[in-house]
Amino acid sequence: MKILSFCDSSRASSSLPGFIIFFFTCYVHKMESAKFTVIGPRGPVTAILGQEAVLPCHLSPSMSAANMEVRWFRSQFVSFVHLYRDGKDQYEGQIPEYRGRTELLKARLTDGNVLLRILNIRHSDEGQYLCFVQDDTFYEETVLELQVADLGSAPLISVEGHQDGGIRVVCRSAGWYPEPVVLWRDLSGRHLPSLSETKSRGDNNLFEIETALIVKKHSNQNLSCCIRNTILNQEKESAVYIADSLFPRVNPWMVALSVILMVLFGFIGLTAYLFKMKGKLTEEVDLTVDDIVNRGGHVTLDPDTAHPNLILSEDRKSVRWGDTRQHLPGNPERFDSDPCVLGYEGFTSGRHSWEVEVGDGLFWAVGVARESVKRKEGVSYNPEGGIWAVEQCWWGQYQALTSPVTPLPLSWVPRRIRVCLDCDQGQVTFIDAGDEAPVFTFPLGSVPGERIRPWFQVGWRSQLRLCP
């Protein structure tokens, strides 16, 4: 039982002993007479500000929910987003912010679908929702996340005078949510470094962006400003061409002097660099040897942490999903809410890497986790929850488990993932071991200085295998 207060308090006795007896009865009945599970999407649902969103949720096996209680809520069970009970919608106790904006799609109830439509999406709608379904004293629930996003205005590019021997060009846009990514590009699509970048929130809580760069004559006179919403995976772009006549005239004597100074400082810098490289040569060789020693085939799976639905091979090198829940000791180290397993080995220093064959599974995730990561309930699949990983979602897309998640628009299907852990730098990198193409890298210092273990999640009809 996931939420202890889910039994409706109006049906329990007002006395404490009576409530305890009622709650215990609910618990026993649920454990002994489970009839269905409630299933939501594996990944977050995305909605556009001002538009409507449908939160999916269904019963498995499929059965009619027309005569059941369906409750959508957030942090408080009593204060609900939408409640359907006794064959009709109930509005007493509904959160005021959702009044007139929610609808249970009753045409799908007989198929076991308990979908909730939310109209006129707002910023405050973003976050977790719980889909709770009860039939008599038996109930189940699931958690899903709603992400809110919005596309802003097309970038407005303006030329704002001379600076540093070139022309200052500024790009502005507004109305974005969440915080977008801003890029300058040249005619060939190559990214150009910006001089400055400012992002702020307006009165409507949407992001406003201003970025600038200096354009030099005969360099990148054709350029564009691109602003991307990473959740919607959409962007808006505007282009500009800077004519030769706009550039300031240059004194040839100043050019000659600049060249002489550049050569002089370049010679001094090269000399200093060579002395520095000489001192570091031995250290680099040692690091390379250390990488080879720490790379590879010594990672195994820890059976004491494996979820009861996961089946490990005898050599503890592979794990697959099993349809039948095994009877295993309920030790504190074991994951029992999600199909996860840790590697037996843990690392506190040095560089380490291992390769995982992901196969053709419907859903999987690989990475690393703190040894203290939660095993029972409330696991957060992001660095704040102690997990750094990438995953393949149910719908065949890939994403990094950041907060919020980062979509990975891979143009290929990886078969083998190399996980590279640098404990000293606090960094995790994922590489496609087939063609050495980078997949994703968590930033330096994001992994804390404590014991870190390999982490795996295996979904339905999926299998992972550690490569030798």
One Martini backbone bead per residue (centre of mass of N, CA, C, O) as a GRO file, in nm:
protein
  468
    1MET     BB    1   0.094   0.037   0.025
    2LYS     BB    2   0.143   0.379  -0.058
    3ILE     BB    3  -0.118   0.534   0.080
    4LEU     BB    4  -0.257   0.554   0.392
    5SER     BB    5  -0.497   0.785   0.326
    6PHE     BB    6  -0.697   0.649   0.102
    7CYS     BB    7  -0.905   0.596   0.295
    8ASP     BB    8  -1.198   0.718   0.350
    9SER     BB    9  -1.284   0.905   0.629
   10SER     BB   10  -1.606   0.885   0.599
   11ARG     BB   11  -1.590   0.547   0.644
   12ALA     BB   12  -1.476   0.593   0.920
   13SER     BB   13  -1.420   0.602   1.229
   14SER     BB   14  -1.367   0.859   1.468
   15SER     BB   15  -1.202   0.666   1.609
   16LEU     BB   16  -0.894   0.538   1.637
   17PRO     BB   17  -0.951   0.230   1.651
   18GLY     BB   18  -1.146   0.227   1.411
   19PHE     BB   19  -0.944   0.328   1.201
   20ILE     BB   20  -0.739   0.101   1.228
   21ILE     BB   21  -0.928  -0.130   1.152
   22PHE     BB   22  -1.010  -0.020   0.877
   23PHE     BB   23  -0.727  -0.001   0.757
   24PHE     BB   24  -0.649  -0.300   0.791
   25THR     BB   25  -0.876  -0.409   0.614
   26CYS     BB   26  -0.787  -0.271   0.354
   27TYR     BB   27  -0.509  -0.400   0.339
   28VAL     BB   28  -0.586  -0.703   0.334
   29HIS     BB   29  -0.778  -0.691   0.094
   30LYS     BB   30  -0.571  -0.589  -0.109
   31MET     BB   31  -0.362  -0.827  -0.082
   32GLU     BB   32  -0.587  -1.071  -0.140
   33SER     BB   33  -0.771  -0.898  -0.390
   34ALA     BB   34  -0.631  -0.844  -0.646
   35LYS     BB   35  -0.752  -0.705  -0.976
   36PHE     BB   36  -0.566  -0.447  -1.037
   37THR     BB   37  -0.396  -0.200  -1.229
   38VAL     BB   38  -0.234   0.118  -1.248
   39ILE     BB   39  -0.158   0.296  -1.555
   40GLY     BB   40   0.099   0.498  -1.678
   41PRO     BB   41   0.323   0.688  -1.799
   42ARG     BB   42   0.669   0.686  -1.804
   43GLY     BB   43   0.655   0.967  -1.900
   44PRO     BB   44   0.601   1.276  -1.953
   45VAL     BB   45   0.358   1.523  -1.994
   46THR     BB   46   0.286   1.753  -2.254
   47ALA     BB   47   0.208   2.109  -2.238
   48ILE     BB   48   0.037   2.396  -2.347
   49LEU     BB   49  -0.009   2.704  -2.295
   50GLY     BB   50  -0.368   2.748  -2.296
   51GLN     BB   51  -0.421   2.461  -2.334
   52GLU     BB   52  -0.479   2.124  -2.355
   53ALA     BB   53  -0.486   1.820  -2.145
   54VAL     BB   54  -0.412   1.460  -2.132
   55LEU     BB   55  -0.431   1.222  -1.876
   56PRO     BB   56  -0.309   0.908  -1.865
   57CYS     BB   57  -0.517   0.616  -1.762
   58HIS     BB   58  -0.520   0.257  -1.672
   59LEU     BB   59  -0.643  -0.065  -1.667
   60SER     BB   60  -0.497  -0.384  -1.541
   61PRO     BB   61  -0.699  -0.526  -1.671
   62SER     BB   62  -0.947  -0.471  -1.873
   63MET     BB   63  -1.209  -0.259  -1.727
   64SER     BB   64  -1.469  -0.129  -1.580
   65ALA     BB   65  -1.507   0.219  -1.422
   66ALA     BB   66  -1.806   0.326  -1.382
   67ASN     BB   67  -1.835   0.203  -1.060
   68MET     BB   68  -1.598   0.367  -0.968
   69GLU     BB   69  -1.338   0.532  -0.812
   70VAL     BB   70  -1.209   0.851  -0.936
   71ARG     BB   71  -0.888   1.002  -0.846
   72TRP     BB   72  -0.748   1.324  -0.883
   73PHE     BB   73  -0.426   1.421  -0.748
   74ARG     BB   74  -0.170   1.546  -0.550
   75SER     BB   75  -0.071   1.603  -0.231
   76GLN     BB   76  -0.387   1.576  -0.160
   77PHE     BB   77  -0.647   1.365  -0.122
   78VAL     BB   78  -0.888   1.554  -0.047
   79SER     BB   79  -0.759   1.758  -0.243
   80PHE     BB   80  -0.880   1.771  -0.562
   81VAL     BB   81  -0.899   1.776  -0.910
   82HIS     BB   82  -1.077   1.498  -0.949
   83LEU     BB   83  -1.416   1.345  -0.900
   84TYR     BB   84  -1.542   1.002  -0.929
   85ARG     BB   85  -1.870   0.905  -0.796
   86ASP     BB   86  -2.151   0.730  -0.822
   87GLY     BB   87  -2.157   0.802  -1.149
   88LYS     BB   88  -2.026   1.096  -1.073
   89ASP     BB   89  -1.941   1.409  -1.029
   90GLN     BB   90  -1.730   1.569  -0.775
   91TYR     BB   91  -1.689   1.911  -0.617
   92GLU     BB   92  -1.648   1.871  -0.325
   93GLY     BB   93  -1.306   1.968  -0.267
   94GLN     BB   94  -1.203   2.114  -0.495
   95ILE     BB   95  -0.966   2.276  -0.636
   96PRO     BB   96  -1.005   2.598  -0.728
   97GLU     BB   97  -0.805   2.607  -0.985
   98TYR     BB   98  -0.999   2.362  -1.133
   99ARG     BB   99  -1.251   2.503  -1.180
  100GLY     BB  100  -1.383   2.438  -1.499
  101ARG     BB  101  -1.107   2.251  -1.611
  102THR     BB  102  -1.237   1.958  -1.577
  103GLU     BB  103  -1.243   1.615  -1.735
  104LEU     BB  104  -1.395   1.310  -1.756
  105LEU     BB  105  -1.369   1.049  -1.992
  106LYS     BB  106  -1.647   0.850  -2.000
  107ALA     BB  107  -1.632   0.690  -2.277
  108ARG     BB  108  -1.368   0.515  -2.148
  109LEU     BB  109  -1.450   0.354  -1.888
  110THR     BB  110  -1.533   0.067  -2.006
  111ASP     BB  111  -1.209   0.026  -2.090
  112GLY     BB  112  -1.031   0.151  -1.835
  113ASN     BB  113  -1.033   0.461  -1.895
  114VAL     BB  114  -0.900   0.752  -1.688
  115LEU     BB  115  -0.923   1.035  -1.831
  116LEU     BB  116  -0.779   1.369  -1.804
  117ARG     BB  117  -0.902   1.693  -1.861
  118ILE     BB  118  -0.721   2.005  -1.912
  119LEU     BB  119  -0.783   2.337  -1.917
  120ASN     BB  120  -0.605   2.599  -1.952
  121ILE     BB  121  -0.300   2.596  -1.914
  122ARG     BB  122  -0.071   2.631  -1.642
  123HIS     BB  123   0.197   2.667  -1.446
  124SER     BB  124   0.063   2.528  -1.185
  125ASP     BB  125   0.017   2.239  -1.333
  126GLU     BB  126   0.288   2.160  -1.277
  127GLY     BB  127   0.363   1.814  -1.215
  128GLN     BB  128   0.225   1.592  -0.998
  129TYR     BB  129   0.009   1.300  -1.042
  130LEU     BB  130  -0.272   1.108  -0.914
  131CYS     BB  131  -0.407   0.787  -0.995
  132PHE     BB  132  -0.718   0.680  -0.848
  133VAL     BB  133  -0.857   0.346  -0.791
  134GLN     BB  134  -1.183   0.222  -0.666
  135ASP     BB  135  -1.314  -0.106  -0.545
  136ASP     BB  136  -1.435  -0.067  -0.278
  137THR     BB  137  -1.150  -0.183  -0.092
  138PHE     BB  138  -1.005  -0.167  -0.362
  139TYR     BB  139  -0.678  -0.031  -0.467
  140GLU     BB  140  -0.508   0.194  -0.702
  141GLU     BB  141  -0.197   0.362  -0.815
  142THR     BB  142  -0.045   0.645  -0.992
  143VAL     BB  143   0.233   0.829  -1.132
  144LEU     BB  144   0.251   1.156  -1.290
  145GLU     BB  145   0.386   1.396  -1.529
  146LEU     BB  146   0.363   1.752  -1.587
  147GLN     BB  147   0.451   1.946  -1.865
  148VAL     BB  148   0.530   2.286  -1.933
  149ALA     BB  149   0.492   2.479  -2.242
  150ASP     BB  150   0.644   2.739  -2.468
  151LEU     BB  151   0.636   2.946  -2.744
  152GLY     BB  152   0.782   3.208  -2.871
  153SER     BB  153   0.909   3.445  -3.038
  154ALA     BB  154   1.057   3.559  -3.291
  155PRO     BB  155   1.353   3.658  -3.359
  156LEU     BB  156   1.514   3.978  -3.297
  157ILE     BB  157   1.733   4.152  -3.509
  158SER     BB  158   2.005   4.384  -3.422
  159VAL     BB  159   2.197   4.670  -3.505
  160GLU     BB  160   2.440   4.831  -3.249
  161GLY     BB  161   2.715   4.889  -3.365
  162HIS     BB  162   3.039   4.944  -3.272
  163GLN     BB  163   3.283   4.674  -3.171
  164ASP     BB  164   3.592   4.559  -3.161
  165GLY     BB  165   3.610   4.593  -3.490
  166GLY     BB  166   3.295   4.561  -3.513
  167ILE     BB  167   2.961   4.427  -3.490
  168ARG     BB  168   2.679   4.465  -3.298
  169VAL     BB  169   2.460   4.188  -3.229
  170VAL     BB  170   2.107   4.150  -3.151
  171CYS     BB  171   1.894   3.912  -2.970
  172ARG     BB  172   1.530   3.886  -2.939
  173SER     BB  173   1.296   3.732  -2.696
  174ALA     BB  174   0.957   3.605  -2.606
  175GLY     BB  175   0.755   3.355  -2.440
  176TRP     BB  176   0.915   3.131  -2.273
  177TYR     BB  177   0.867   2.765  -2.189
  178PRO     BB  178   1.108   2.706  -2.063
  179GLU     BB  179   1.421   2.754  -2.058
  180PRO     BB  180   1.604   2.822  -2.325
  181VAL     BB  181   1.798   2.775  -2.615
  182VAL     BB  182   2.082   2.963  -2.741
  183LEU     BB  183   2.183   3.031  -3.091
  184TRP     BB  184   2.453   3.079  -3.304
  185ARG     BB  185   2.482   3.094  -3.669
  186ASP     BB  186   2.601   3.010  -3.961
  187LEU     BB  187   2.563   2.919  -4.290
  188SER     BB  188   2.665   2.607  -4.204
  189GLY     BB  189   2.566   2.570  -3.878
  190ARG     BB  190   2.770   2.690  -3.700
  191HIS     BB  191   2.867   2.770  -3.394
  192LEU     BB  192   2.857   3.078  -3.211
  193PRO     BB  193   2.995   3.286  -2.997
  194SER     BB  194   2.890   3.473  -2.739
  195LEU     BB  195   2.914   3.771  -2.561
  196SER     BB  196   2.608   3.760  -2.451
  197GLU     BB  197   2.358   3.653  -2.188
  198THR     BB  198   2.000   3.699  -2.121
  199LYS     BB  199   1.771   3.582  -1.859
  200SER     BB  200   1.418   3.639  -1.802
  201ARG     BB  201   1.123   3.724  -1.615
  202GLY     BB  202   0.814   3.811  -1.649
  203ASP     BB  203   0.494   3.877  -1.543
  204ASN     BB  204   0.408   3.585  -1.693
  205ASN     BB  205   0.663   3.379  -1.639
  206LEU     BB  206   0.824   3.432  -1.890
  207PHE     BB  207   1.084   3.418  -2.111
  208GLU     BB  208   1.358   3.642  -2.167
  209ILE     BB  209   1.582   3.721  -2.446
  210GLU     BB  210   1.941   3.819  -2.463
  211THR     BB  211   2.179   3.834  -2.737
  212ALA     BB  212   2.536   3.868  -2.824
  213LEU     BB  213   2.761   3.975  -3.098
  214ILE     BB  214   3.061   3.983  -3.293
  215VAL     BB  215   3.115   4.109  -3.622
  216LYS     BB  216   3.333   4.032  -3.871
  217LYS     BB  217   3.497   4.091  -4.140
  218HIS     BB  218   3.493   3.812  -4.344
  219SER     BB  219   3.333   3.593  -4.165
  220ASN     BB  220   3.001   3.620  -4.026
  221GLN     BB  221   2.774   3.777  -4.211
  222ASN     BB  222   2.615   3.513  -4.201
  223LEU     BB  223   2.338   3.490  -3.971
  224SER     BB  224   2.177   3.323  -3.683
  225CYS     BB  225   1.895   3.301  -3.457
  226CYS     BB  226   1.840   3.041  -3.211
  227ILE     BB  227   1.541   2.906  -3.047
  228ARG     BB  228   1.496   2.643  -2.797
  229ASN     BB  229   1.266   2.387  -2.706
  230THR     BB  230   1.341   2.094  -2.534
  231ILE     BB  231   1.056   1.969  -2.488
  232LEU     BB  232   0.932   2.021  -2.787
  233ASN     BB  233   1.153   2.027  -3.008
  234GLN     BB  234   1.158   2.345  -3.080
  235GLU     BB  235   1.209   2.623  -3.317
  236LYS     BB  236   1.340   2.962  -3.367
  237GLU     BB  237   1.439   3.162  -3.664
  238SER     BB  238   1.682   3.420  -3.753
  239ALA     BB  239   1.818   3.629  -4.014
  240VAL     BB  240   2.140   3.788  -4.123
  241TYR     BB  241   2.309   4.055  -4.309
  242ILE     BB  242   2.638   4.198  -4.322
  243ALA     BB  243   2.756   4.461  -4.466
  244ASP     BB  244   3.053   4.609  -4.560
  245SER     BB  245   2.966   4.915  -4.511
  246LEU     BB  246   2.935   4.879  -4.183
  247PHE     BB  247   3.228   4.865  -4.145
  248PRO     BB  248   3.509   4.962  -4.015
  249ARG     BB  249   3.791   5.124  -4.067
  250VAL     BB  250   4.137   5.024  -4.116
  251ASN     BB  251   4.451   5.067  -4.000
  252PRO     BB  252   4.739   4.935  -4.133
  253TRP     BB  253   4.935   4.995  -3.892
  254MET     BB  254   4.763   4.853  -3.677
  255VAL     BB  255   4.775   4.576  -3.807
  256ALA     BB  256   5.080   4.533  -3.796
  257LEU     BB  257   5.108   4.563  -3.490
  258SER     BB  258   4.919   4.327  -3.414
  259VAL     BB  259   5.081   4.104  -3.550
  260ILE     BB  260   5.343   4.135  -3.389
  261LEU     BB  261   5.217   4.086  -3.108
  262MET     BB  262   5.101   3.806  -3.165
  263VAL     BB  263   5.370   3.665  -3.225
  264LEU     BB  264   5.508   3.725  -2.958
  265PHE     BB  265   5.294   3.596  -2.766
  266GLY     BB  266   5.296   3.319  -2.903
  267PHE     BB  267   5.590   3.244  -2.836
  268ILE     BB  268   5.565   3.260  -2.530
  269GLY     BB  269   5.333   3.056  -2.500
  270LEU     BB  270   5.474   2.810  -2.632
  271THR     BB  271   5.706   2.786  -2.430
  272ALA     BB  272   5.531   2.740  -2.177
  273TYR     BB  273   5.383   2.488  -2.283
  274LEU     BB  274   5.624   2.297  -2.320
  275PHE     BB  275   5.708   2.291  -2.021
  276LYS     BB  276   5.437   2.184  -1.914
  277MET     BB  277   5.424   1.918  -2.082
  278LYS     BB  278   5.678   1.790  -1.969
  279GLY     BB  279   5.566   1.764  -1.668
  280LYS     BB  280   5.291   1.589  -1.771
  281LEU     BB  281   5.365   1.326  -1.919
  282THR     BB  282   5.372   1.115  -1.691
  283GLU     BB  283   5.085   1.162  -1.587
  284GLU     BB  284   4.933   1.081  -1.852
  285VAL     BB  285   5.035   0.791  -1.862
  286ASP     BB  286   4.916   0.702  -1.590
  287LEU     BB  287   4.618   0.761  -1.667
  288THR     BB  288   4.601   0.565  -1.902
  289VAL     BB  289   4.659   0.309  -1.738
  290ASP     BB  290   4.425   0.348  -1.539
  291ASP     BB  291   4.199   0.322  -1.748
  292ILE     BB  292   4.265   0.030  -1.833
  293VAL     BB  293   4.238  -0.104  -1.553
  294ASN     BB  294   3.932   0.025  -1.490
  295ARG     BB  295   3.831  -0.111  -1.745
  296GLY     BB  296   3.532  -0.315  -1.725
  297GLY     BB  297   3.483  -0.669  -1.647
  298HIS     BB  298   3.418  -0.640  -1.310
  299VAL     BB  299   3.120  -0.604  -1.334
  300THR     BB  300   2.844  -0.679  -1.119
  301LEU     BB  301   2.562  -0.814  -0.974
  302ASP     BB  302   2.331  -0.751  -0.702
  303PRO     BB  303   2.099  -0.962  -0.563
  304ASP     BB  304   2.015  -0.791  -0.296
  305THR     BB  305   1.886  -0.546  -0.500
  306ALA     BB  306   1.680  -0.700  -0.658
  307HIS     BB  307   1.400  -0.712  -0.800
  308PRO     BB  308   1.156  -0.961  -0.801
  309ASN     BB  309   1.126  -0.933  -1.137
  310LEU     BB  310   1.430  -1.003  -1.147
  311ILE     BB  311   1.665  -1.192  -1.352
  312LEU     BB  312   1.961  -1.355  -1.282
  313SER     BB  313   2.245  -1.473  -1.360
  314GLU     BB  314   2.491  -1.677  -1.242
  315ASP     BB  315   2.727  -1.456  -1.324
  316ARG     BB  316   2.605  -1.161  -1.291
  317LYS     BB  317   2.575  -1.027  -1.612
  318SER     BB  318   2.255  -1.058  -1.622
  319VAL     BB  319   1.921  -0.906  -1.692
  320ARG     BB  320   1.566  -0.976  -1.654
  321TRP     BB  321   1.239  -0.990  -1.713
  322GLY     BB  322   0.974  -1.107  -1.495
  323ASP     BB  323   0.638  -1.193  -1.468
  324THR     BB  324   0.724  -1.320  -1.195
  325ARG     BB  325   0.720  -1.287  -0.863
  326GLN     BB  326   0.955  -1.331  -0.636
  327HIS     BB  327   1.063  -1.501  -0.341
  328LEU     BB  328   1.221  -1.262  -0.146
  329PRO     BB  329   1.403  -1.106   0.059
  330GLY     BB  330   1.320  -0.806   0.257
  331ASN     BB  331   1.562  -0.627   0.230
  332PRO     BB  332   1.687  -0.301   0.247
  333GLU     BB  333   1.848  -0.319  -0.041
  334ARG     BB  334   1.585  -0.366  -0.192
  335PHE     BB  335   1.401  -0.329  -0.467
  336ASP     BB  336   1.018  -0.279  -0.463
  337SER     BB  337   0.899  -0.046  -0.681
  338ASP     BB  338   1.137  -0.089  -0.892
  339PRO     BB  339   1.322  -0.231  -1.171
  340CYS     BB  340   1.608  -0.270  -0.993
  341VAL     BB  341   1.983  -0.268  -0.997
  342LEU     BB  342   2.296  -0.321  -0.861
  343GLY     BB  343   2.613  -0.311  -0.835
  344TYR     BB  344   2.854  -0.462  -0.645
  345GLU     BB  345   3.031  -0.238  -0.707
  346GLY     BB  346   3.234   0.033  -0.571
  347PHE     BB  347   3.310   0.395  -0.597
  348THR     BB  348   3.553   0.675  -0.490
  349SER     BB  349   3.782   0.651  -0.717
  350GLY     BB  350   3.865   0.729  -1.017
  351ARG     BB  351   3.845   0.540  -1.321
  352HIS     BB  352   3.544   0.406  -1.487
  353SER     BB  353   3.427   0.126  -1.699
  354TRP     BB  354   3.131   0.001  -1.882
  355GLU     BB  355   2.941  -0.242  -2.067
  356VAL     BB  356   2.606  -0.240  -2.222
  357GLU     BB  357   2.369  -0.461  -2.340
  358VAL     BB  358   2.040  -0.363  -2.463
  359GLY     BB  359   1.910  -0.433  -2.719
  360ASP     BB  360   1.533  -0.475  -2.783
  361GLY     BB  361   1.399  -0.326  -2.568
  362LEU     BB  362   1.141  -0.123  -2.447
  363PHE     BB  363   1.289  -0.082  -2.154
  364TRP     BB  364   1.568   0.125  -2.027
  365ALA     BB  365   1.841   0.176  -1.778
  366VAL     BB  366   2.162   0.351  -1.738
  367GLY     BB  367   2.420   0.385  -1.467
  368VAL     BB  368   2.432   0.569  -1.164
  369ALA     BB  369   2.458   0.544  -0.792
  370ARG     BB  370   2.406   0.591  -0.490
  371GLU     BB  371   2.425   0.390  -0.217
  372SER     BB  372   2.178   0.573  -0.075
  373VAL     BB  373   1.956   0.501  -0.246
  374LYS     BB  374   1.645   0.452  -0.288
  375ARG     BB  375   1.435   0.137  -0.264
  376LYS     BB  376   1.120   0.174  -0.212
  377GLU     BB  377   1.028   0.488  -0.204
  378GLY     BB  378   1.060   0.784  -0.378
  379VAL     BB  379   1.208   0.767  -0.644
  380SER     BB  380   1.446   0.977  -0.811
  381TYR     BB  381   1.522   1.025  -1.162
  382ASN     BB  382   1.792   1.197  -1.050
  383PRO     BB  383   2.045   1.367  -0.902
  384GLU     BB  384   1.875   1.437  -0.646
  385GLY     BB  385   1.819   1.107  -0.612
  386GLY     BB  386   2.105   0.958  -0.703
  387ILE     BB  387   2.083   0.968  -1.037
  388TRP     BB  388   2.280   0.873  -1.339
  389ALA     BB  389   2.110   0.860  -1.656
  390VAL     BB  390   1.989   0.659  -1.927
  391GLU     BB  391   1.702   0.614  -2.160
  392GLN     BB  392   1.446   0.402  -2.280
  393CYS     BB  393   1.143   0.444  -2.382
  394TRP     BB  394   0.843   0.316  -2.465
  395TRP     BB  395   0.845   0.508  -2.745
  396GLY     BB  396   1.168   0.497  -2.845
  397GLN     BB  397   1.303   0.707  -2.676
  398TYR     BB  398   1.558   0.935  -2.562
  399GLN     BB  399   1.699   1.006  -2.224
  400ALA     BB  400   1.800   1.217  -1.973
  401LEU     BB  401   1.808   1.208  -1.607
  402THR     BB  402   1.713   1.490  -1.547
  403SER     BB  403   1.606   1.828  -1.410
  404PRO     BB  404   1.466   1.789  -1.637
  405VAL     BB  405   1.449   1.608  -1.891
  406THR     BB  406   1.668   1.507  -2.171
  407PRO     BB  407   1.649   1.493  -2.487
  408LEU     BB  408   1.765   1.236  -2.734
  409PRO     BB  409   1.832   1.289  -3.078
  410LEU     BB  410   1.877   1.004  -3.207
  411SER     BB  411   1.982   0.854  -3.533
  412TRP     BB  412   2.018   0.591  -3.358
  413VAL     BB  413   2.055   0.246  -3.238
  414PRO     BB  414   2.163   0.139  -2.954
  415ARG     BB  415   2.341  -0.166  -2.827
  416ARG     BB  416   2.594  -0.024  -2.671
  417ILE     BB  417   2.685   0.097  -2.349
  418ARG     BB  418   2.912   0.335  -2.216
  419VAL     BB  419   3.024   0.376  -1.883
  420CYS     BB  420   3.174   0.681  -1.747
  421LEU     BB  421   3.362   0.715  -1.441
  422ASP     BB  422   3.462   1.018  -1.256
  423CYS     BB  423   3.529   1.067  -0.932
  424ASP     BB  424   3.725   1.316  -0.921
  425GLN     BB  425   3.525   1.496  -1.122
  426GLY     BB  426   3.217   1.423  -1.111
  427GLN     BB  427   3.159   1.226  -1.379
  428VAL     BB  428   2.928   1.130  -1.653
  429THR     BB  429   2.954   0.908  -1.941
  430PHE     BB  430   2.797   0.839  -2.266
  431ILE     BB  431   2.860   0.567  -2.501
  432ASP     BB  432   2.871   0.435  -2.815
  433ALA     BB  433   3.043   0.137  -2.859
  434GLY     BB  434   3.020   0.097  -3.169
  435ASP     BB  435   3.111   0.427  -3.270
  436GLU     BB  436   3.191   0.641  -3.037
  437ALA     BB  437   2.937   0.797  -2.976
  438PRO     BB  438   2.800   1.044  -2.817
  439VAL     BB  439   2.527   1.085  -2.581
  440PHE     BB  440   2.611   1.178  -2.268
  441THR     BB  441   2.691   1.452  -2.021
  442PHE     BB  442   2.764   1.514  -1.712
  443PRO     BB  443   2.873   1.746  -1.526
  444LEU     BB  444   3.102   1.871  -1.348
  445GLY     BB  445   3.040   1.785  -1.008
  446SER     BB  446   2.758   1.610  -0.997
  447VAL     BB  447   2.917   1.392  -0.845
  448PRO     BB  448   2.961   1.285  -0.549
  449GLY     BB  449   3.190   1.212  -0.270
  450GLU     BB  450   3.090   0.895  -0.295
  451ARG     BB  451   2.960   0.598  -0.315
  452ILE     BB  452   2.954   0.434  -0.635
  453ARG     BB  453   2.708   0.260  -0.843
  454PRO     BB  454   2.582   0.064  -1.050
  455TRP     BB  455   2.282   0.114  -1.267
  456PHE     BB  456   1.961  -0.060  -1.321
  457GLN     BB  457   1.682  -0.079  -1.563
  458VAL     BB  458   1.403  -0.315  -1.618
  459GLY     BB  459   1.167  -0.381  -1.836
  460TRP     BB  460   0.942  -0.501  -2.026
  461ARG     BB  461   1.097  -0.720  -2.230
  462SER     BB  462   1.389  -0.694  -2.098
  463GLN     BB  463   1.762  -0.674  -2.143
  464LEU     BB  464   2.079  -0.697  -1.967
  465ARG     BB  465   2.442  -0.689  -2.052
  466LEU     BB  466   2.756  -0.750  -1.952
  467CYS     BB  467   3.052  -0.685  -2.087
  468PRO     BB  468   3.382  -0.815  -2.116
   0.00000   0.00000   0.00000
